[in-house]
Amino acid sequence: MPDQRPDQISRAPEPRFVEVVDSQDRPLAVLSLHAARRQRLPHRTVAAFVHTRDGKVYLPMRGPGKRLYPDHYDISLAGPVGVGTSRKETILNLLALHVTGHGRERLTLKQSVPASQTPTNTQHSLYQVGPVDAKHILPQRAAQSLLVSQSELTYLMERFRETFTPRLVEAWELGIIFAQ
């Protein structure tokens, strides 16, 4: 298999439409994702940390073509929730782009943050996925990612914090990446 550049790796297709929600996570309207983001209207997003059987966390590098934080390590999986799609279904679709042979992993909600408390004005749900076998992380993804233990991530955060996205740094500071 030829090596792929990060900008050639398949990405989850973002939903064309999302539900704009109120402070209680009740749907108010359906808009294009682009319009919801442009107008900074609250909509649902999900993210997850993928953990391996040996206690490490998978942290992919964002592609060079990303508008925000290109070439920075980020949360394992993240994306908007499309109309008619559940949060769990969104996480499982994202997981399929990174890990083969998944399906038996535990999916645990770790944190739910109302739109009013996020800088992107999104109703954000953070999950933990795992354990997965490290050998099942797709090779083209593994080449552009970190697979680190808690002590290794602490070392990297203390010395190379600028290589991580702000949301990953915040999750590390809050102690939720490796929380049981």
Short mmCIF file of N, CA and C in Angstrom, two decimals:
data_model
loop_
_atom_site.label_atom_id
_atom_site.label_comp_id
_atom_site.label_asym_id
_atom_site.label_seq_id
_atom_site.Cartn_x
_atom_site.Cartn_y
_atom_site.Cartn_z
N MET A 1 0.84 -1.18 0.00
CA MET A 1 0.00 0.00 0.00
C MET A 1 0.88 1.24 0.00
N PRO A 2 0.73 2.15 -0.96
CA PRO A 2 1.54 3.35 -0.97
C PRO A 2 1.18 4.25 0.20
N ASP A 3 2.19 4.98 0.68
CA ASP A 3 1.93 5.92 1.77
C ASP A 3 1.02 7.03 1.28
N GLN A 4 0.13 7.45 2.16
CA GLN A 4 -0.78 8.53 1.81
C GLN A 4 -0.43 9.76 2.63
N ARG A 5 -0.51 10.89 1.98
CA ARG A 5 -0.33 12.14 2.71
C ARG A 5 -1.57 12.37 3.55
N PRO A 6 -1.42 13.12 4.68
CA PRO A 6 -2.58 13.34 5.55
C PRO A 6 -3.78 13.95 4.83
N ASP A 7 -3.54 14.78 3.81
CA ASP A 7 -4.66 15.41 3.12
C ASP A 7 -5.35 14.45 2.14
N GLN A 8 -4.78 13.22 1.95
CA GLN A 8 -5.39 12.23 1.07
C GLN A 8 -6.16 11.16 1.83
N ILE A 9 -6.08 11.17 3.14
CA ILE A 9 -6.75 10.17 3.96
C ILE A 9 -8.24 10.48 3.99
N SER A 10 -9.06 9.44 3.87
CA SER A 10 -10.50 9.66 3.84
C SER A 10 -10.97 10.25 5.16
N ARG A 11 -11.89 11.16 5.04
CA ARG A 11 -12.48 11.83 6.20
C ARG A 11 -13.95 11.50 6.24
N ALA A 12 -14.50 11.64 7.43
CA ALA A 12 -15.94 11.44 7.56
C ALA A 12 -16.63 12.57 6.80
N PRO A 13 -17.58 12.21 5.96
CA PRO A 13 -18.31 13.30 5.31
C PRO A 13 -19.13 14.04 6.35
N GLU A 14 -18.96 15.33 6.38
CA GLU A 14 -19.74 16.10 7.35
C GLU A 14 -21.19 16.14 6.89
N PRO A 15 -22.10 16.11 7.83
CA PRO A 15 -23.51 16.16 7.44
C PRO A 15 -23.81 17.48 6.75
N ARG A 16 -24.70 17.43 5.80
CA ARG A 16 -25.06 18.67 5.11
C ARG A 16 -25.96 19.52 5.98
N PHE A 17 -26.78 18.86 6.82
CA PHE A 17 -27.72 19.60 7.64
C PHE A 17 -27.63 19.17 9.10
N VAL A 18 -27.82 20.13 9.99
CA VAL A 18 -27.81 19.87 11.43
C VAL A 18 -29.04 20.52 12.05
N GLU A 19 -29.38 20.05 13.24
CA GLU A 19 -30.48 20.67 13.98
C GLU A 19 -29.91 21.77 14.87
N VAL A 20 -30.45 22.95 14.75
CA VAL A 20 -30.14 24.04 15.67
C VAL A 20 -30.94 23.75 16.93
N VAL A 21 -30.29 23.83 18.10
CA VAL A 21 -30.94 23.44 19.35
C VAL A 21 -30.97 24.59 20.34
N ASP A 22 -31.89 24.49 21.32
CA ASP A 22 -31.95 25.49 22.38
C ASP A 22 -31.06 25.05 23.54
N SER A 23 -31.10 25.79 24.64
CA SER A 23 -30.23 25.50 25.79
C SER A 23 -30.57 24.17 26.46
N GLN A 24 -31.75 23.62 26.17
CA GLN A 24 -32.16 22.32 26.72
C GLN A 24 -31.95 21.19 25.72
N ASP A 25 -31.22 21.47 24.63
CA ASP A 25 -30.92 20.50 23.58
C ASP A 25 -32.16 20.08 22.80
N ARG A 26 -33.17 20.95 22.76
CA ARG A 26 -34.37 20.67 21.98
C ARG A 26 -34.21 21.28 20.59
N PRO A 27 -34.56 20.53 19.53
CA PRO A 27 -34.40 21.06 18.17
C PRO A 27 -35.32 22.25 17.92
N LEU A 28 -34.76 23.27 17.27
CA LEU A 28 -35.52 24.47 16.91
C LEU A 28 -35.71 24.60 15.40
N ALA A 29 -34.67 24.20 14.67
CA ALA A 29 -34.71 24.36 13.21
C ALA A 29 -33.67 23.45 12.59
N VAL A 30 -33.79 23.26 11.29
CA VAL A 30 -32.79 22.52 10.53
C VAL A 30 -32.13 23.50 9.58
N LEU A 31 -30.80 23.54 9.64
CA LEU A 31 -30.02 24.43 8.76
C LEU A 31 -28.84 23.66 8.18
N SER A 32 -28.27 24.21 7.14
CA SER A 32 -27.05 23.60 6.64
C SER A 32 -25.97 23.78 7.71
N LEU A 33 -25.04 22.83 7.75
CA LEU A 33 -23.94 22.93 8.71
C LEU A 33 -23.19 24.24 8.51
N HIS A 34 -22.96 24.58 7.26
CA HIS A 34 -22.24 25.82 6.94
C HIS A 34 -22.97 27.04 7.52
N ALA A 35 -24.28 27.10 7.35
CA ALA A 35 -25.06 28.24 7.86
C ALA A 35 -25.04 28.27 9.39
N ALA A 36 -25.19 27.11 10.03
CA ALA A 36 -25.18 27.05 11.49
C ALA A 36 -23.83 27.52 12.03
N ARG A 37 -22.74 27.10 11.39
CA ARG A 37 -21.41 27.53 11.84
C ARG A 37 -21.19 29.01 11.57
N ARG A 38 -21.56 29.46 10.39
CA ARG A 38 -21.37 30.87 10.02
C ARG A 38 -22.11 31.80 10.98
N GLN A 39 -23.32 31.40 11.37
CA GLN A 39 -24.13 32.23 12.26
C GLN A 39 -23.89 31.91 13.74
N ARG A 40 -22.98 30.96 14.00
CA ARG A 40 -22.65 30.54 15.36
C ARG A 40 -23.89 30.12 16.14
N LEU A 41 -24.76 29.36 15.47
CA LEU A 41 -25.98 28.86 16.11
C LEU A 41 -25.69 27.53 16.79
N PRO A 42 -26.29 27.31 17.96
CA PRO A 42 -26.01 26.07 18.69
C PRO A 42 -26.53 24.83 17.95
N HIS A 43 -25.64 23.85 17.80
CA HIS A 43 -25.99 22.56 17.20
C HIS A 43 -25.16 21.49 17.90
N ARG A 44 -25.52 20.23 17.69
CA ARG A 44 -24.89 19.13 18.42
C ARG A 44 -23.58 18.69 17.75
N THR A 45 -22.59 18.42 18.59
CA THR A 45 -21.34 17.81 18.12
C THR A 45 -20.96 16.71 19.11
N VAL A 46 -20.12 15.81 18.63
CA VAL A 46 -19.62 14.74 19.49
C VAL A 46 -18.11 14.65 19.34
N ALA A 47 -17.49 14.10 20.36
CA ALA A 47 -16.06 13.82 20.33
C ALA A 47 -15.83 12.59 21.20
N ALA A 48 -14.73 11.90 20.95
CA ALA A 48 -14.44 10.72 21.75
C ALA A 48 -12.94 10.49 21.82
N PHE A 49 -12.52 9.96 22.95
CA PHE A 49 -11.15 9.47 23.09
C PHE A 49 -11.21 7.96 22.89
N VAL A 50 -10.35 7.46 22.00
CA VAL A 50 -10.28 6.03 21.74
C VAL A 50 -9.11 5.47 22.54
N HIS A 51 -9.42 4.50 23.40
CA HIS A 51 -8.41 3.87 24.25
C HIS A 51 -8.12 2.45 23.78
N THR A 52 -6.85 2.06 23.89
CA THR A 52 -6.44 0.71 23.50
C THR A 52 -6.46 -0.21 24.72
N ARG A 53 -6.35 -1.48 24.44
CA ARG A 53 -6.36 -2.49 25.51
C ARG A 53 -5.20 -2.33 26.48
N ASP A 54 -4.09 -1.76 26.01
CA ASP A 54 -2.93 -1.56 26.89
C ASP A 54 -2.93 -0.19 27.57
N GLY A 55 -4.08 0.50 27.58
CA GLY A 55 -4.22 1.73 28.34
C GLY A 55 -3.73 3.00 27.68
N LYS A 56 -3.51 2.94 26.38
CA LYS A 56 -3.05 4.14 25.66
C LYS A 56 -4.23 4.81 24.98
N VAL A 57 -4.02 6.07 24.61
CA VAL A 57 -5.06 6.81 23.91
C VAL A 57 -4.54 7.16 22.51
N TYR A 58 -5.45 7.08 21.55
CA TYR A 58 -5.16 7.36 20.15
C TYR A 58 -5.42 8.84 19.89
N LEU A 59 -4.39 9.57 19.39
CA LEU A 59 -4.50 11.00 19.10
C LEU A 59 -4.05 11.26 17.67
N PRO A 60 -4.97 11.41 16.73
CA PRO A 60 -4.60 11.65 15.34
C PRO A 60 -4.13 13.09 15.11
N MET A 61 -3.36 13.26 14.06
CA MET A 61 -2.93 14.61 13.68
C MET A 61 -3.94 15.17 12.68
N ARG A 62 -4.32 16.41 12.89
CA ARG A 62 -5.20 17.09 11.95
C ARG A 62 -4.43 17.31 10.65
N GLY A 63 -5.12 17.23 9.55
CA GLY A 63 -4.48 17.39 8.24
C GLY A 63 -3.97 18.80 7.99
N PRO A 64 -3.06 18.94 7.05
CA PRO A 64 -2.49 20.26 6.74
C PRO A 64 -3.50 21.22 6.11
N GLY A 65 -4.59 20.67 5.57
CA GLY A 65 -5.59 21.52 4.93
C GLY A 65 -6.67 22.05 5.88
N LYS A 66 -6.60 21.68 7.14
CA LYS A 66 -7.61 22.15 8.11
C LYS A 66 -7.47 23.65 8.33
N ARG A 67 -8.61 24.34 8.43
CA ARG A 67 -8.60 25.78 8.64
C ARG A 67 -8.05 26.13 10.03
N LEU A 68 -8.49 25.38 11.04
CA LEU A 68 -8.02 25.62 12.40
C LEU A 68 -7.05 24.53 12.84
N TYR A 69 -5.94 24.90 13.37
CA TYR A 69 -4.94 24.01 13.95
C TYR A 69 -4.49 22.88 13.01
N PRO A 70 -4.08 23.23 11.79
CA PRO A 70 -3.54 22.17 10.92
C PRO A 70 -2.28 21.59 11.54
N ASP A 71 -2.04 20.30 11.28
CA ASP A 71 -0.84 19.61 11.75
C ASP A 71 -0.68 19.64 13.28
N HIS A 72 -1.79 19.64 14.00
CA HIS A 72 -1.78 19.55 15.47
C HIS A 72 -2.46 18.23 15.87
N TYR A 73 -2.01 17.65 16.95
CA TYR A 73 -2.66 16.44 17.46
C TYR A 73 -3.97 16.84 18.14
N ASP A 74 -4.97 15.97 18.01
CA ASP A 74 -6.32 16.34 18.44
C ASP A 74 -7.00 15.16 19.14
N ILE A 75 -8.21 15.41 19.61
CA ILE A 75 -9.07 14.39 20.20
C ILE A 75 -9.25 13.28 19.16
N SER A 76 -9.37 12.03 19.60
CA SER A 76 -9.42 10.88 18.70
C SER A 76 -10.46 11.01 17.59
N LEU A 77 -11.68 11.34 17.94
CA LEU A 77 -12.78 11.44 16.98
C LEU A 77 -13.60 12.68 17.31
N ALA A 78 -14.06 13.40 16.30
CA ALA A 78 -14.91 14.57 16.56
C ALA A 78 -15.67 14.92 15.28
N GLY A 79 -16.89 15.42 15.47
CA GLY A 79 -17.67 15.86 14.32
C GLY A 79 -19.06 16.30 14.71
N PRO A 80 -19.75 16.96 13.78
CA PRO A 80 -21.12 17.39 14.01
C PRO A 80 -22.09 16.22 13.87
N VAL A 81 -23.22 16.32 14.56
CA VAL A 81 -24.28 15.32 14.48
C VAL A 81 -25.29 15.78 13.44
N GLY A 82 -25.49 15.00 12.41
CA GLY A 82 -26.42 15.36 11.35
C GLY A 82 -27.87 15.13 11.72
N VAL A 83 -28.75 15.70 10.94
CA VAL A 83 -30.19 15.53 11.14
C VAL A 83 -30.54 14.05 11.00
N GLY A 84 -31.31 13.54 11.95
CA GLY A 84 -31.74 12.15 11.90
C GLY A 84 -30.68 11.15 12.33
N THR A 85 -29.56 11.63 12.86
CA THR A 85 -28.47 10.76 13.31
C THR A 85 -28.28 10.95 14.80
N SER A 86 -28.10 9.85 15.52
CA SER A 86 -27.87 9.96 16.95
C SER A 86 -26.41 10.27 17.23
N ARG A 87 -26.13 10.68 18.43
CA ARG A 87 -24.74 10.93 18.83
C ARG A 87 -23.93 9.63 18.73
N LYS A 88 -24.50 8.54 19.23
CA LYS A 88 -23.80 7.26 19.20
C LYS A 88 -23.51 6.83 17.76
N GLU A 89 -24.48 6.97 16.89
CA GLU A 89 -24.28 6.61 15.48
C GLU A 89 -23.18 7.45 14.85
N THR A 90 -23.12 8.72 15.20
CA THR A 90 -22.07 9.60 14.67
C THR A 90 -20.70 9.14 15.13
N ILE A 91 -20.56 8.80 16.42
CA ILE A 91 -19.28 8.32 16.94
C ILE A 91 -18.89 7.01 16.25
N LEU A 92 -19.83 6.10 16.08
CA LEU A 92 -19.51 4.81 15.44
C LEU A 92 -19.12 4.99 13.98
N ASN A 93 -19.75 5.94 13.28
CA ASN A 93 -19.36 6.24 11.90
C ASN A 93 -17.95 6.81 11.84
N LEU A 94 -17.61 7.68 12.76
CA LEU A 94 -16.26 8.24 12.82
C LEU A 94 -15.25 7.16 13.17
N LEU A 95 -15.61 6.30 14.10
CA LEU A 95 -14.72 5.22 14.52
C LEU A 95 -14.37 4.31 13.34
N ALA A 96 -15.33 4.05 12.48
CA ALA A 96 -15.10 3.17 11.33
C ALA A 96 -14.05 3.73 10.38
N LEU A 97 -13.82 5.02 10.38
CA LEU A 97 -12.79 5.62 9.53
C LEU A 97 -11.39 5.51 10.11
N HIS A 98 -11.30 5.13 11.39
CA HIS A 98 -10.01 5.07 12.06
C HIS A 98 -9.62 3.67 12.50
N VAL A 99 -10.61 2.83 12.81
CA VAL A 99 -10.33 1.52 13.40
C VAL A 99 -11.10 0.44 12.66
N THR A 100 -10.41 -0.66 12.31
CA THR A 100 -11.09 -1.79 11.68
C THR A 100 -11.52 -2.77 12.77
N GLY A 101 -12.49 -3.60 12.45
CA GLY A 101 -12.91 -4.64 13.38
C GLY A 101 -13.51 -4.12 14.67
N HIS A 102 -14.06 -2.91 14.64
CA HIS A 102 -14.68 -2.39 15.86
C HIS A 102 -16.10 -2.91 15.99
N GLY A 103 -16.69 -2.70 17.12
CA GLY A 103 -18.07 -3.11 17.32
C GLY A 103 -18.36 -3.60 18.72
N ARG A 104 -17.34 -4.05 19.43
CA ARG A 104 -17.56 -4.55 20.78
C ARG A 104 -17.06 -3.57 21.84
N GLU A 105 -16.60 -2.44 21.42
CA GLU A 105 -16.05 -1.48 22.37
C GLU A 105 -17.17 -0.88 23.22
N ARG A 106 -16.80 -0.50 24.40
CA ARG A 106 -17.71 0.20 25.28
C ARG A 106 -17.72 1.67 24.88
N LEU A 107 -18.88 2.25 24.79
CA LEU A 107 -19.03 3.67 24.47
C LEU A 107 -19.63 4.32 25.71
N THR A 108 -18.84 5.19 26.36
CA THR A 108 -19.25 5.78 27.63
C THR A 108 -19.28 7.30 27.52
N LEU A 109 -20.41 7.91 27.87
CA LEU A 109 -20.50 9.36 27.89
C LEU A 109 -19.71 9.87 29.09
N LYS A 110 -18.72 10.74 28.84
CA LYS A 110 -17.87 11.28 29.90
C LYS A 110 -18.29 12.68 30.32
N GLN A 111 -18.77 13.45 29.38
CA GLN A 111 -19.09 14.84 29.69
C GLN A 111 -20.06 15.39 28.65
N SER A 112 -21.00 16.20 29.11
CA SER A 112 -21.92 16.87 28.22
C SER A 112 -21.85 18.36 28.54
N VAL A 113 -21.57 19.15 27.54
CA VAL A 113 -21.37 20.58 27.76
C VAL A 113 -22.42 21.36 26.97
N PRO A 114 -23.21 22.20 27.66
CA PRO A 114 -24.21 23.00 26.95
C PRO A 114 -23.55 23.99 25.97
N ALA A 115 -24.29 24.33 24.94
CA ALA A 115 -23.77 25.22 23.91
C ALA A 115 -23.29 26.56 24.48
N SER A 116 -23.95 27.05 25.49
CA SER A 116 -23.59 28.35 26.05
C SER A 116 -22.19 28.35 26.69
N GLN A 117 -21.64 27.16 26.97
CA GLN A 117 -20.34 27.08 27.64
C GLN A 117 -19.21 26.65 26.71
N THR A 118 -19.46 26.58 25.41
CA THR A 118 -18.41 26.20 24.48
C THR A 118 -18.09 27.37 23.57
N PRO A 119 -16.81 27.53 23.19
CA PRO A 119 -16.45 28.65 22.33
C PRO A 119 -17.07 28.54 20.94
N THR A 120 -17.36 27.34 20.49
CA THR A 120 -17.94 27.16 19.16
C THR A 120 -19.46 27.15 19.18
N ASN A 121 -20.06 27.35 20.35
CA ASN A 121 -21.51 27.40 20.51
C ASN A 121 -22.17 26.10 20.05
N THR A 122 -21.57 24.96 20.44
CA THR A 122 -22.14 23.67 20.09
C THR A 122 -22.53 22.90 21.34
N GLN A 123 -23.58 22.11 21.23
CA GLN A 123 -24.01 21.22 22.31
C GLN A 123 -23.08 20.02 22.22
N HIS A 124 -22.07 19.97 23.08
CA HIS A 124 -20.96 19.04 22.91
C HIS A 124 -21.06 17.85 23.86
N SER A 125 -20.94 16.65 23.29
CA SER A 125 -20.94 15.42 24.08
C SER A 125 -19.60 14.72 23.88
N LEU A 126 -18.91 14.43 24.99
CA LEU A 126 -17.61 13.79 24.94
C LEU A 126 -17.71 12.36 25.45
N TYR A 127 -17.24 11.41 24.64
CA TYR A 127 -17.32 9.98 24.96
C TYR A 127 -15.93 9.38 25.13
N GLN A 128 -15.93 8.21 25.73
CA GLN A 128 -14.74 7.37 25.77
C GLN A 128 -15.10 6.09 25.03
N VAL A 129 -14.24 5.67 24.11
CA VAL A 129 -14.46 4.46 23.33
C VAL A 129 -13.32 3.50 23.63
N GLY A 130 -13.67 2.26 23.87
CA GLY A 130 -12.61 1.28 24.05
C GLY A 130 -13.03 0.18 24.98
N PRO A 131 -12.16 -0.75 25.12
CA PRO A 131 -10.83 -0.77 24.52
C PRO A 131 -10.84 -1.34 23.10
N VAL A 132 -9.91 -0.84 22.27
CA VAL A 132 -9.71 -1.38 20.93
C VAL A 132 -8.31 -1.97 20.86
N ASP A 133 -8.08 -2.86 19.93
CA ASP A 133 -6.74 -3.39 19.71
C ASP A 133 -5.97 -2.37 18.88
N ALA A 134 -4.79 -1.99 19.35
CA ALA A 134 -3.97 -1.00 18.64
C ALA A 134 -3.69 -1.44 17.21
N LYS A 135 -3.58 -2.74 16.98
CA LYS A 135 -3.27 -3.23 15.64
C LYS A 135 -4.42 -2.99 14.66
N HIS A 136 -5.60 -2.64 15.18
CA HIS A 136 -6.74 -2.38 14.31
C HIS A 136 -6.88 -0.92 13.90
N ILE A 137 -6.00 -0.05 14.40
CA ILE A 137 -6.01 1.33 13.93
C ILE A 137 -5.48 1.31 12.50
N LEU A 138 -6.21 1.90 11.58
CA LEU A 138 -5.84 1.85 10.17
C LEU A 138 -4.43 2.39 9.96
N PRO A 139 -3.61 1.69 9.18
CA PRO A 139 -2.21 2.09 9.00
C PRO A 139 -2.03 3.52 8.53
N GLN A 140 -2.88 3.97 7.60
CA GLN A 140 -2.74 5.34 7.10
C GLN A 140 -3.06 6.36 8.19
N ARG A 141 -3.86 5.96 9.18
CA ARG A 141 -4.15 6.82 10.33
C ARG A 141 -3.02 6.75 11.35
N ALA A 142 -2.54 5.54 11.62
CA ALA A 142 -1.50 5.34 12.63
C ALA A 142 -0.23 6.10 12.28
N ALA A 143 0.07 6.22 10.98
CA ALA A 143 1.29 6.90 10.56
C ALA A 143 1.27 8.38 10.93
N GLN A 144 0.10 8.95 11.06
CA GLN A 144 -0.04 10.37 11.37
C GLN A 144 -0.69 10.58 12.74
N SER A 145 -0.36 9.72 13.70
CA SER A 145 -1.01 9.83 15.00
C SER A 145 -0.05 9.45 16.12
N LEU A 146 -0.51 9.70 17.34
CA LEU A 146 0.21 9.26 18.53
C LEU A 146 -0.64 8.21 19.22
N LEU A 147 0.02 7.27 19.84
CA LEU A 147 -0.63 6.28 20.69
C LEU A 147 0.16 6.34 21.98
N VAL A 148 -0.40 7.02 23.00
CA VAL A 148 0.39 7.36 24.19
C VAL A 148 -0.30 6.95 25.48
N SER A 149 0.53 6.64 26.48
CA SER A 149 0.05 6.36 27.83
C SER A 149 -0.16 7.69 28.55
N GLN A 150 -0.71 7.62 29.74
CA GLN A 150 -0.94 8.83 30.52
C GLN A 150 0.38 9.53 30.85
N SER A 151 1.40 8.78 31.24
CA SER A 151 2.68 9.40 31.58
C SER A 151 3.36 9.98 30.34
N GLU A 152 3.22 9.31 29.20
CA GLU A 152 3.80 9.85 27.96
C GLU A 152 3.10 11.13 27.54
N LEU A 153 1.78 11.16 27.68
CA LEU A 153 1.04 12.38 27.31
C LEU A 153 1.40 13.52 28.26
N THR A 154 1.56 13.23 29.54
CA THR A 154 1.96 14.26 30.49
C THR A 154 3.31 14.86 30.08
N TYR A 155 4.26 14.00 29.74
CA TYR A 155 5.58 14.46 29.29
C TYR A 155 5.45 15.36 28.07
N LEU A 156 4.66 14.91 27.08
CA LEU A 156 4.50 15.69 25.85
C LEU A 156 3.79 17.02 26.10
N MET A 157 2.77 17.00 26.95
CA MET A 157 2.04 18.25 27.27
C MET A 157 2.95 19.26 27.97
N GLU A 158 3.82 18.77 28.83
CA GLU A 158 4.71 19.68 29.55
C GLU A 158 5.78 20.28 28.65
N ARG A 159 6.16 19.59 27.60
CA ARG A 159 7.27 20.04 26.78
C ARG A 159 6.89 20.50 25.37
N PHE A 160 5.78 20.00 24.85
CA PHE A 160 5.40 20.30 23.46
C PHE A 160 3.92 20.66 23.34
N ARG A 161 3.42 21.41 24.29
CA ARG A 161 1.99 21.76 24.33
C ARG A 161 1.50 22.40 23.04
N GLU A 162 2.36 23.15 22.39
CA GLU A 162 1.96 23.87 21.17
C GLU A 162 1.64 22.93 20.01
N THR A 163 1.94 21.65 20.11
CA THR A 163 1.64 20.70 19.03
C THR A 163 0.25 20.08 19.17
N PHE A 164 -0.50 20.48 20.20
CA PHE A 164 -1.83 19.94 20.46
C PHE A 164 -2.89 21.01 20.28
N THR A 165 -4.10 20.61 19.90
CA THR A 165 -5.19 21.57 19.77
C THR A 165 -5.62 22.04 21.16
N PRO A 166 -6.18 23.24 21.24
CA PRO A 166 -6.64 23.74 22.55
C PRO A 166 -7.65 22.83 23.22
N ARG A 167 -8.55 22.20 22.46
CA ARG A 167 -9.55 21.34 23.11
C ARG A 167 -8.90 20.08 23.69
N LEU A 168 -7.81 19.60 23.09
CA LEU A 168 -7.10 18.46 23.65
C LEU A 168 -6.35 18.88 24.91
N VAL A 169 -5.74 20.07 24.88
CA VAL A 169 -5.04 20.58 26.07
C VAL A 169 -6.04 20.76 27.22
N GLU A 170 -7.20 21.32 26.91
CA GLU A 170 -8.22 21.52 27.95
C GLU A 170 -8.67 20.20 28.55
N ALA A 171 -8.90 19.19 27.71
CA ALA A 171 -9.31 17.88 28.21
C ALA A 171 -8.22 17.28 29.11
N TRP A 172 -6.97 17.46 28.74
CA TRP A 172 -5.85 16.96 29.56
C TRP A 172 -5.83 17.70 30.90
N GLU A 173 -5.98 19.04 30.86
CA GLU A 173 -5.97 19.83 32.09
C GLU A 173 -7.12 19.45 33.02
N LEU A 174 -8.27 19.10 32.45
CA LEU A 174 -9.43 18.70 33.26
C LEU A 174 -9.32 17.26 33.76
N GLY A 175 -8.35 16.53 33.26
CA GLY A 175 -8.15 15.15 33.69
C GLY A 175 -9.18 14.17 33.18
N ILE A 176 -9.77 14.45 32.00
CA ILE A 176 -10.84 13.57 31.51
C ILE A 176 -10.38 12.59 30.44
N ILE A 177 -9.15 12.71 29.96
CA ILE A 177 -8.70 11.81 28.90
C ILE A 177 -8.56 10.39 29.41
N PHE A 178 -7.96 10.23 30.57
CA PHE A 178 -7.74 8.89 31.12
C PHE A 178 -8.65 8.57 32.32
N ALA A 179 -9.63 9.43 32.57
CA ALA A 179 -10.54 9.20 33.71
C ALA A 179 -11.35 7.93 33.49
N GLN A 180 -11.50 7.15 34.56
CA GLN A 180 -12.27 5.90 34.46
C GLN A 180 -13.70 6.16 34.68
#
